[in-house]
PDB file of C-alpha atoms in Angstrom:
ATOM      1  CA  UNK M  16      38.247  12.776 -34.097  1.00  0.00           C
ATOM      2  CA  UNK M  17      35.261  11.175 -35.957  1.00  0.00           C
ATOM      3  CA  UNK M  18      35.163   8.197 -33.435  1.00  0.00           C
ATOM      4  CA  UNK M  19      35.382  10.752 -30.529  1.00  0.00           C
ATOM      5  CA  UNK M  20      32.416  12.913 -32.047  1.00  0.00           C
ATOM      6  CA  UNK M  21      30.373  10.136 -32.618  1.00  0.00           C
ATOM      7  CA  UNK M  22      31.229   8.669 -28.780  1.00  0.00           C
ATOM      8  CA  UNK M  23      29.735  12.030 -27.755  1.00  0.00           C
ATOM      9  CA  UNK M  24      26.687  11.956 -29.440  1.00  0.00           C
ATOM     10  CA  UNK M  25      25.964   8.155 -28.450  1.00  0.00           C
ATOM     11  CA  UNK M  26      26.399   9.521 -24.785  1.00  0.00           C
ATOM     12  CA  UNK M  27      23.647  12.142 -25.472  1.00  0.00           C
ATOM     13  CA  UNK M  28      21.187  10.015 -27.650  1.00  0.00           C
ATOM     14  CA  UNK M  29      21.096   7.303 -25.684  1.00  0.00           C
ATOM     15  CA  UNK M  30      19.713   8.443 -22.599  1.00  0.00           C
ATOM     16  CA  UNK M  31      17.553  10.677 -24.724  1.00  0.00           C
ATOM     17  CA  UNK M  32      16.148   7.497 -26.698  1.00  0.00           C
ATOM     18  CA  UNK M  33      15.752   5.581 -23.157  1.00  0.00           C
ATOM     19  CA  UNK M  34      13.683   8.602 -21.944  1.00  0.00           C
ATOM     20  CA  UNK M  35      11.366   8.623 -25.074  1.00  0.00           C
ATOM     21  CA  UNK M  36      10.794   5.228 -25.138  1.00  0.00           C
ATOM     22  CA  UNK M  37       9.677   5.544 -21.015  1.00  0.00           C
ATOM     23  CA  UNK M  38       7.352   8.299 -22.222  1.00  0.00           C
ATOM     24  CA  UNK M  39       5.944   6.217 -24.826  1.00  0.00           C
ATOM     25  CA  UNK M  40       5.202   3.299 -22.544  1.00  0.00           C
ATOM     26  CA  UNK M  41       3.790   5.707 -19.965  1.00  0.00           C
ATOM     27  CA  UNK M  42       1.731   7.450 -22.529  1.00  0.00           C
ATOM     28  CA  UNK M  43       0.422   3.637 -23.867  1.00  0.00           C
ATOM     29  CA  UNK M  44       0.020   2.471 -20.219  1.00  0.00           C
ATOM     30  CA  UNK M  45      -1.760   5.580 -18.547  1.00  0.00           C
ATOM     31  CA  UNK M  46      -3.952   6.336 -21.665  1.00  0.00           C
ATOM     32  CA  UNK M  47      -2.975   9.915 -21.318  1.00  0.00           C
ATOM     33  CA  UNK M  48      -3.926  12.913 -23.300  1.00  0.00           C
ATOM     34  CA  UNK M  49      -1.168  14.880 -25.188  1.00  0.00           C
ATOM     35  CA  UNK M  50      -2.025  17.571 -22.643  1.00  0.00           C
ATOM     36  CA  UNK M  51      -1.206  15.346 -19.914  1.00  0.00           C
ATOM     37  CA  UNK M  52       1.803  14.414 -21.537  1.00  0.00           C
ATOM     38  CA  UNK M  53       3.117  17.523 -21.676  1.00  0.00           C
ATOM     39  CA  UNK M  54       2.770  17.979 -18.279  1.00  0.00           C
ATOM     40  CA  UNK M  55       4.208  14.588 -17.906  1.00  0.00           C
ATOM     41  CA  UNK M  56       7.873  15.578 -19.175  1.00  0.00           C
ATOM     42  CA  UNK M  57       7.626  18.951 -16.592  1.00  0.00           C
ATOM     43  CA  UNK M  58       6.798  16.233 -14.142  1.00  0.00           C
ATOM     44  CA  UNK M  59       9.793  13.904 -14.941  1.00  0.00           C
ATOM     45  CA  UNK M  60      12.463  16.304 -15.847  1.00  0.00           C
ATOM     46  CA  UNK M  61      12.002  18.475 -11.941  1.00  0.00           C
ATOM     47  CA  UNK M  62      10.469  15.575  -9.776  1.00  0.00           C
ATOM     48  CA  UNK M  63      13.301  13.252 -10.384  1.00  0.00           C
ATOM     49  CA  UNK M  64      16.301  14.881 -10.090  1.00  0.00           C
ATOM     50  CA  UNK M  65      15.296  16.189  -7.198  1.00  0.00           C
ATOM     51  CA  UNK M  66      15.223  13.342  -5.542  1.00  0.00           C
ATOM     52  CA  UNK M  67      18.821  11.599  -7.461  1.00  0.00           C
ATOM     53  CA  UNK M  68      16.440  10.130 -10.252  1.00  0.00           C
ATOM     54  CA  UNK M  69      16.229  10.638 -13.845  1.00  0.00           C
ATOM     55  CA  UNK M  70      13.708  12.035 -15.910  1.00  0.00           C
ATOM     56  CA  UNK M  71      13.830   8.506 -17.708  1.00  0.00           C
ATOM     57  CA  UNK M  72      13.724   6.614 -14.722  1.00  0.00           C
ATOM     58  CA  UNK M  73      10.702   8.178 -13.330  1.00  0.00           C
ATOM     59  CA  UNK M  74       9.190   7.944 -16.630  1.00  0.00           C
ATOM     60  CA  UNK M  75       9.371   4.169 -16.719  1.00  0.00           C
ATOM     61  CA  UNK M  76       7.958   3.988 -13.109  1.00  0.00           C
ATOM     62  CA  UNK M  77       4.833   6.270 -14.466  1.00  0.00           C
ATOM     63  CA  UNK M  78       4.814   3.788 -17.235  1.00  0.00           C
ATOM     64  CA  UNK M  79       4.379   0.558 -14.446  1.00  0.00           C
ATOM     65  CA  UNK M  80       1.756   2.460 -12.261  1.00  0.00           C
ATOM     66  CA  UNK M  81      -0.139   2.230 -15.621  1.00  0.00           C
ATOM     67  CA  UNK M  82       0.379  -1.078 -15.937  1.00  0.00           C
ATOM     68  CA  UNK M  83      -0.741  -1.588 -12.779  1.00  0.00           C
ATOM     69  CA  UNK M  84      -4.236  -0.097 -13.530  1.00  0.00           C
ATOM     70  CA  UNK M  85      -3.424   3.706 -12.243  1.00  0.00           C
ATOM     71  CA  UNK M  86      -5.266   6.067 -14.345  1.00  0.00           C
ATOM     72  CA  UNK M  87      -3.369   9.085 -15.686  1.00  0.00           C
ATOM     73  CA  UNK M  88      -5.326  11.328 -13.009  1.00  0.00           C
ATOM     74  CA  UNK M  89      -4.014   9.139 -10.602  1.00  0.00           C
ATOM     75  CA  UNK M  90      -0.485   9.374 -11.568  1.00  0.00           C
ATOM     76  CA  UNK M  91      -0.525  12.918 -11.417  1.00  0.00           C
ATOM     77  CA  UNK M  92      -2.628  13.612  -8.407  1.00  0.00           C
ATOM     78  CA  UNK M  93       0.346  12.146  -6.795  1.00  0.00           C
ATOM     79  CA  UNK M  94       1.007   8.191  -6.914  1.00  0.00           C
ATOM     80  CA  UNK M  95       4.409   9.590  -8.511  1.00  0.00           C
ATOM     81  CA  UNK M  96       5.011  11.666  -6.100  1.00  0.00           C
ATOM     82  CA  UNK M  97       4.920   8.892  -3.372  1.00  0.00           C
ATOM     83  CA  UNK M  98       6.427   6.537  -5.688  1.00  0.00           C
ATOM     84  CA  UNK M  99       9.801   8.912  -6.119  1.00  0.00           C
ATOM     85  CA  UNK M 100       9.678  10.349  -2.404  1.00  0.00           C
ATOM     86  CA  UNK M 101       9.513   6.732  -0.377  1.00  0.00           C
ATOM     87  CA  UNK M 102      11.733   4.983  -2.624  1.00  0.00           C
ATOM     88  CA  UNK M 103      14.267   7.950  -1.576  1.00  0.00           C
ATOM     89  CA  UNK M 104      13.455   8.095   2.172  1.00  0.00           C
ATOM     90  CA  UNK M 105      13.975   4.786   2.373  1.00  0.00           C
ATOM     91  CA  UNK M 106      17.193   3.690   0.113  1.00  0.00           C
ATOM     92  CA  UNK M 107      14.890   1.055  -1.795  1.00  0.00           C
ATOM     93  CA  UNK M 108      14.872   1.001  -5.793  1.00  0.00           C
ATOM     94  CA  UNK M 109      12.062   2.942  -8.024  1.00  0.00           C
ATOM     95  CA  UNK M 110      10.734  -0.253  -9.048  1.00  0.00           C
ATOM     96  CA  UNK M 111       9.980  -1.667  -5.747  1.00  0.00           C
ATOM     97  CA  UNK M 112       8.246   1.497  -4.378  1.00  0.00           C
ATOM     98  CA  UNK M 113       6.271   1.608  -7.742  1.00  0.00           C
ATOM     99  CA  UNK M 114       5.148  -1.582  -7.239  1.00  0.00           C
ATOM    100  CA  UNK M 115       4.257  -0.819  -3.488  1.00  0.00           C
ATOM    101  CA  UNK M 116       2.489   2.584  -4.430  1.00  0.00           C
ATOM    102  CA  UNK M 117       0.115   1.408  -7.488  1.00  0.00           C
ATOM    103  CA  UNK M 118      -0.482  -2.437  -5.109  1.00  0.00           C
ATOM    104  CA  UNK M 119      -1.789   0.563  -2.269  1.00  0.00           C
ATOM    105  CA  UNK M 120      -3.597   2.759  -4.808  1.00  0.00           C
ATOM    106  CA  UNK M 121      -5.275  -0.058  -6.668  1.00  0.00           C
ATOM    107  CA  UNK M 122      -6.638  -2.183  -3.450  1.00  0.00           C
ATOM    108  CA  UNK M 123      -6.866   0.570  -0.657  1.00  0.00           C
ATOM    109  CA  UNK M 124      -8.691   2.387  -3.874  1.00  0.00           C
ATOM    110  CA  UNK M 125      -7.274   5.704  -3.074  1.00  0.00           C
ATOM    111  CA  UNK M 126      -7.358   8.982  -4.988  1.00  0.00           C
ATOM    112  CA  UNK M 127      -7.251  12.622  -4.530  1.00  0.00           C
ATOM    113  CA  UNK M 128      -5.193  14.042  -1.670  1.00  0.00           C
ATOM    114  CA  UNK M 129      -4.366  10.244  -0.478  1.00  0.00           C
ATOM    115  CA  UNK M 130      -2.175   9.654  -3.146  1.00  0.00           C
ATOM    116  CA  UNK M 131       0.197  12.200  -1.723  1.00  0.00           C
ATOM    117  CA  UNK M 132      -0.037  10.561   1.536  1.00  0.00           C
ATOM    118  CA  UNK M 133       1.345   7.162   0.835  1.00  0.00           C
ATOM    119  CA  UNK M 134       5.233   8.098   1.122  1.00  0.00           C
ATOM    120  CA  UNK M 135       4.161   9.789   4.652  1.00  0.00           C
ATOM    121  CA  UNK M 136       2.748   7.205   6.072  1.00  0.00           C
ATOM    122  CA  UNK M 137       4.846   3.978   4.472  1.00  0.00           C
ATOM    123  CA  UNK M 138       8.040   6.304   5.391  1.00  0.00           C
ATOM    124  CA  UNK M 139       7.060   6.828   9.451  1.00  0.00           C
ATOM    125  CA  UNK M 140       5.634   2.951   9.139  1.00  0.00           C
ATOM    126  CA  UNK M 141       9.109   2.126   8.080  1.00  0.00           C
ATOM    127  CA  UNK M 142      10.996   4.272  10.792  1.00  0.00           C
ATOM    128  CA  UNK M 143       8.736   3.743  14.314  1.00  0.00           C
ATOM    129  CA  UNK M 144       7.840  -0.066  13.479  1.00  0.00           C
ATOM    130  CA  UNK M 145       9.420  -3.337  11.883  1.00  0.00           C
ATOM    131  CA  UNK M 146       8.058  -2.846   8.490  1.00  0.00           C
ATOM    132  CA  UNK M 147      10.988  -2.331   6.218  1.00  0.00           C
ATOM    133  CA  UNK M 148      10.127  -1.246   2.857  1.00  0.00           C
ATOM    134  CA  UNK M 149      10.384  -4.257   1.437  1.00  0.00           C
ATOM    135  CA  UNK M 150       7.917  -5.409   4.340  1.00  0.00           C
ATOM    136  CA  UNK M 151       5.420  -2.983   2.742  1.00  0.00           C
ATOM    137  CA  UNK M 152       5.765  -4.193  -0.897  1.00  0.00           C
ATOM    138  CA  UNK M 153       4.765  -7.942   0.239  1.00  0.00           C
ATOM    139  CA  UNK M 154       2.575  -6.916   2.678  1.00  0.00           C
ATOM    140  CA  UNK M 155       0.465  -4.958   0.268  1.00  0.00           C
ATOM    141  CA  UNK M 156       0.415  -7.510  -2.162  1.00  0.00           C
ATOM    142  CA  UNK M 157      -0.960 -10.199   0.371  1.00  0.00           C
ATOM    143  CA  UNK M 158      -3.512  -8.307   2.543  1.00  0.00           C
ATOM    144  CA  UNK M 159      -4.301  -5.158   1.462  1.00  0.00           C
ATOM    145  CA  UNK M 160      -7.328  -5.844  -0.721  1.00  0.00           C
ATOM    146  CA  UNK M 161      -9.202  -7.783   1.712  1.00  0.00           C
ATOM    147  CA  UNK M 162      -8.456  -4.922   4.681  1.00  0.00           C
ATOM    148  CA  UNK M 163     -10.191  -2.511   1.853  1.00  0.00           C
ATOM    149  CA  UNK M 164     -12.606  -5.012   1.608  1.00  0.00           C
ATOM    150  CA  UNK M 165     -13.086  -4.723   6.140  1.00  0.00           C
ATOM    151  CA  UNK M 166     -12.980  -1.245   5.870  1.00  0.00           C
ATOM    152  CA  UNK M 167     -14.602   0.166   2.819  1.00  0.00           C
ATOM    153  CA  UNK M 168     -16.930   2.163   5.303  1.00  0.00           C
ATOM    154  CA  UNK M 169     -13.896   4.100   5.911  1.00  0.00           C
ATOM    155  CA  UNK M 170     -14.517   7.022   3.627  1.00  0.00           C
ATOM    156  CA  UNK M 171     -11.386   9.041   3.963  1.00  0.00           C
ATOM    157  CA  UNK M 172      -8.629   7.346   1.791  1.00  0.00           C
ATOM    158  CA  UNK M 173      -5.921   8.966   4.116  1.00  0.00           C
ATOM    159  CA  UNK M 174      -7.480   6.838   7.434  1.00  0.00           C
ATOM    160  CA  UNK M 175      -7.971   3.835   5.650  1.00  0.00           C
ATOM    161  CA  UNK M 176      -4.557   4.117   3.875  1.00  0.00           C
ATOM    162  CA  UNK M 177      -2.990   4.494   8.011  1.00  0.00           C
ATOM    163  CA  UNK M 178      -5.413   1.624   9.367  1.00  0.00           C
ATOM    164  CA  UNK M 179      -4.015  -0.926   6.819  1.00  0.00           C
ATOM    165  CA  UNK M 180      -0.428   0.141   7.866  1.00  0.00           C
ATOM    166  CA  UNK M 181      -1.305   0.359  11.087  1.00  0.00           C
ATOM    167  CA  UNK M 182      -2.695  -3.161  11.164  1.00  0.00           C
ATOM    168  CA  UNK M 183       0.127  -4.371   8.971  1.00  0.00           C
ATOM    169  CA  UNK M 184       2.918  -3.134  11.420  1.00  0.00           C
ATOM    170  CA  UNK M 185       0.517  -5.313  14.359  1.00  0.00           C
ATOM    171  CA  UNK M 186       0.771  -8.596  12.044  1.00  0.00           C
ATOM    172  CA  UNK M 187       4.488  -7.807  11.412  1.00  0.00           C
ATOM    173  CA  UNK M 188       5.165  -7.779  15.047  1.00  0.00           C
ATOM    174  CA  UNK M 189       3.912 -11.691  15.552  1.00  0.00           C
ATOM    175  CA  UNK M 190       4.816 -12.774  12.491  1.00  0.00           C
ATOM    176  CA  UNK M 191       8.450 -14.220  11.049  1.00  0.00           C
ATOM    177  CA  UNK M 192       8.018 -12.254   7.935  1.00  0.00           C
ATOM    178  CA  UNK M 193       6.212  -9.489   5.984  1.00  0.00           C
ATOM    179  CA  UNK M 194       4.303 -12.337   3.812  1.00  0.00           C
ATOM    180  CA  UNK M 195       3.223 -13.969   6.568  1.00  0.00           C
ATOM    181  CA  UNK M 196       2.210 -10.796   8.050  1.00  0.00           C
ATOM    182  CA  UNK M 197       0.355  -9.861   5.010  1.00  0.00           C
ATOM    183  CA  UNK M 198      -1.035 -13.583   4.726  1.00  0.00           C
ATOM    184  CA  UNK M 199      -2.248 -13.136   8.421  1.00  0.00           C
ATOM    185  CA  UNK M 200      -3.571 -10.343   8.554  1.00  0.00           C
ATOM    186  CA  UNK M 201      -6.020 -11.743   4.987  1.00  0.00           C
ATOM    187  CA  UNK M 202      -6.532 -14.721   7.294  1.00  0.00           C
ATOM    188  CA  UNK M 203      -7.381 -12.644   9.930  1.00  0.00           C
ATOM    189  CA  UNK M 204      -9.902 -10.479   8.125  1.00  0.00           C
ATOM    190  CA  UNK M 205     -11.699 -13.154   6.420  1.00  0.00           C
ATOM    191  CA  UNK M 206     -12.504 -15.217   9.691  1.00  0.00           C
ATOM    192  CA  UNK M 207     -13.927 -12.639  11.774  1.00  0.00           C
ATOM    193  CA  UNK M 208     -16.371 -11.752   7.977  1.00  0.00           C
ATOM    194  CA  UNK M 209     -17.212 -15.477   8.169  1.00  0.00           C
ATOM    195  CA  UNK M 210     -16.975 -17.098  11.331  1.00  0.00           C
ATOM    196  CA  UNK M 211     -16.821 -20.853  11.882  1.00  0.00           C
ATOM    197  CA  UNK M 212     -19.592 -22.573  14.207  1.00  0.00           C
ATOM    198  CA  UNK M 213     -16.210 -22.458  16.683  1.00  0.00           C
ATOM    199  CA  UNK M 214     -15.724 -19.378  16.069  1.00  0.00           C
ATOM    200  CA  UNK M 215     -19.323 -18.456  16.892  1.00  0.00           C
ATOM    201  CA  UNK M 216     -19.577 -19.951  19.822  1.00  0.00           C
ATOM    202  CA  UNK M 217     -16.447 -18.844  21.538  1.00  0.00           C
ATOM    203  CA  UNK M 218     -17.498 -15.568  20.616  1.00  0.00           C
ATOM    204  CA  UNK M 219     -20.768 -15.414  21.721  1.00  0.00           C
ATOM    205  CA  UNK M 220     -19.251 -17.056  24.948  1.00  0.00           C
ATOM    206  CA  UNK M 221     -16.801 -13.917  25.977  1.00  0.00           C
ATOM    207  CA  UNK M 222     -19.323 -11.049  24.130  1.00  0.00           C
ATOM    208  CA  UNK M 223     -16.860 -10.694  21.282  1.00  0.00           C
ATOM    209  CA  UNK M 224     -18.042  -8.841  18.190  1.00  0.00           C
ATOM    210  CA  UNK M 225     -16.835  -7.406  15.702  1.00  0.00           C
ATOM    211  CA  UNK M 226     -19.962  -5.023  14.250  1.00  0.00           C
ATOM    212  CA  UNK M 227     -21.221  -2.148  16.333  1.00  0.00           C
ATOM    213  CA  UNK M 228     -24.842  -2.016  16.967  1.00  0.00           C
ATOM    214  CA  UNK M 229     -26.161  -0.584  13.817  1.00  0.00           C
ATOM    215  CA  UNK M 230     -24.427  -3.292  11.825  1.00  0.00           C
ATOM    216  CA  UNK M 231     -20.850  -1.720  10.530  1.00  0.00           C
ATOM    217  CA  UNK M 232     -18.197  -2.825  10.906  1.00  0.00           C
ATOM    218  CA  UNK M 233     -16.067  -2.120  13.717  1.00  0.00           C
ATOM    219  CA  UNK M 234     -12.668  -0.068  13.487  1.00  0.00           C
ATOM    220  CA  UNK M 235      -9.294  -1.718  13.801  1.00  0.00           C
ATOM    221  CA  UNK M 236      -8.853   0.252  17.495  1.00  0.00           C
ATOM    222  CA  UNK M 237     -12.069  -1.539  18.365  1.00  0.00           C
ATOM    223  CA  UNK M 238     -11.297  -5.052  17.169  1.00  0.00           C
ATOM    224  CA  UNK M 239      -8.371  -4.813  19.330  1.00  0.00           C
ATOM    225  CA  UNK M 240     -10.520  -3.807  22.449  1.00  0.00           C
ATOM    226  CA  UNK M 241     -12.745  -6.539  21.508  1.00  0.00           C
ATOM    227  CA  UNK M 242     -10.355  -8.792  21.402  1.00  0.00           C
ATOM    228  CA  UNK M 243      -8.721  -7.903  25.034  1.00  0.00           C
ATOM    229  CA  UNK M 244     -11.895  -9.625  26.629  1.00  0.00           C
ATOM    230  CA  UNK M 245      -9.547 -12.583  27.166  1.00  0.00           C
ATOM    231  CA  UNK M 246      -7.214 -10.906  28.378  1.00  0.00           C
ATOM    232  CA  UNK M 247      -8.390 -12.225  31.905  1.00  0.00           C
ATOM    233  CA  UNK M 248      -8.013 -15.981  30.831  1.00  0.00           C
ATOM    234  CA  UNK M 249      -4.698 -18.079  31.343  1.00  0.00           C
ATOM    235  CA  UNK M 250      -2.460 -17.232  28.391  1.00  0.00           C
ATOM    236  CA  UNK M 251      -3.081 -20.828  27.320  1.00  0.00           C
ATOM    237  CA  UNK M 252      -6.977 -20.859  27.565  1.00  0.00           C
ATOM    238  CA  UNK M 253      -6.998 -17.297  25.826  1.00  0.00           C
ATOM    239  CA  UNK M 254      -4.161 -18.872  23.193  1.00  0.00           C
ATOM    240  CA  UNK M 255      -6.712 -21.099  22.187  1.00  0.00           C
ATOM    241  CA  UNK M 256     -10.042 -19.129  21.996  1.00  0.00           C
ATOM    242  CA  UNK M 257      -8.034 -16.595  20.102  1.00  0.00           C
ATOM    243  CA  UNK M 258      -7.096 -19.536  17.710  1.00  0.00           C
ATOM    244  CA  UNK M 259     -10.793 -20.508  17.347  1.00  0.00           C
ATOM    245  CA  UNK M 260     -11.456 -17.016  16.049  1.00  0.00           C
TER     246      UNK M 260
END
């Protein structure tokens, strides 16, 4: 009966130890208040059942978005939220979509009412295109800084947060995997910043360009209509200005 008792109470501790320690880390990693941790536990103990998660689970993926350089205000503003609610719409584990959600908070530099956005958009990207979620987590690692970097006059964190998928799910589609997607699309963005002489030239040749009069930079839609101005060439002449660029 002893043995039995004590089986019982292992049952109950240990989860409630796992969940502490989760908190802790969080708490360490987020530099949050005792106020905010408070409201942390509320957080963990509705958000993730919810969605088929623990309390300690989502704890521990509050804990990596700190790690990751997410600031308690972040977290709770709603990088949790998207973490929990895309790694549920889309069958992938809490780790992966915490690693995807702090990559796209920390380089797309996104806060307030974009944080809630992220599962949104990374959810639709995943159901109307080839992105997969797993797609998204290497694809935000590779290129997503240097597409901030492009569009940083893009002052609404919500458009700039659909661009990059947008653009992401265009790479995908001529790529043979979500790195190289995420490679090309880096590749892509630092060329047309600083062109070769080649480049140049071919440019200036068809009246390519990639800045709008007053010196911005131009939006992805625009790129792409920039870009058509070959269109009109043989596929292998327009192959191989596009590969100049």
């Amino acid at each position: 009966l002893t043995d039995q008792i004590s089986a019982i109470g292992s049952a109950f501790i240990g989860p409630g130890a796992e969940l502490q320690k989760n908190l802790k880390g969080a708490e360490i990693t987020l530099e949050a208040t005792n106020a905010q941790m408070k409201e942390l536990r509320k957080t963990n103990l509705s958000l993730g059942p919810e969605f088929g998660y623990t309390a300690s689970q989502v704890a521990k993926a509050e804990e990596l978005l700190g790690s990751a350089g997410l600031s308690a205000e972040q977290v709770f503003d709603g990088a949790i939220d998207s973490v929990v609610k895309f790694a549920a719409a889309t069958g992938s584990e809490l780790q992966g979509a915490t690693f995807t959600v702090g990559q796209t908070v920390a380089n797309l530099k996104l806060e307030g009412e974009a944080l809630l956005s992220i599962a949104d958009v990374y959810t639709l990207a995943s159901q109307k295109t080839l992105l997969t979620a797993e797609d998204l987590s290497q694809g935000v690692g590779q290129g997503a800084a240097i597409f901030n970097d492009w569009s940083s006059e893009i002052t609404d964190g919500k458009e700039r947060l659909i661009e990059f998928a947008t653009a992401l799910s265009v790479a995908r589609d001529k790529t043979n995997s979500a790195s190289d997607a995420g490679t090309s699309l880096k590749s892509f963005f630092l060329a047309i910043r600083n062109p070769t002489e080649q480049a140049a030239k071919e440019m200036e040749r068809y009246a390519i360009s990639f800045y709008n009069l007053d010196g911005s930079r131009k939006r992805l839609a625009d790129i792409a209509t920039e870009l058509e101005k070959v269109n009109n060439l043989t596929p292998q002449t327009r192959d191989g200005v596009l590969g100049k660029i």
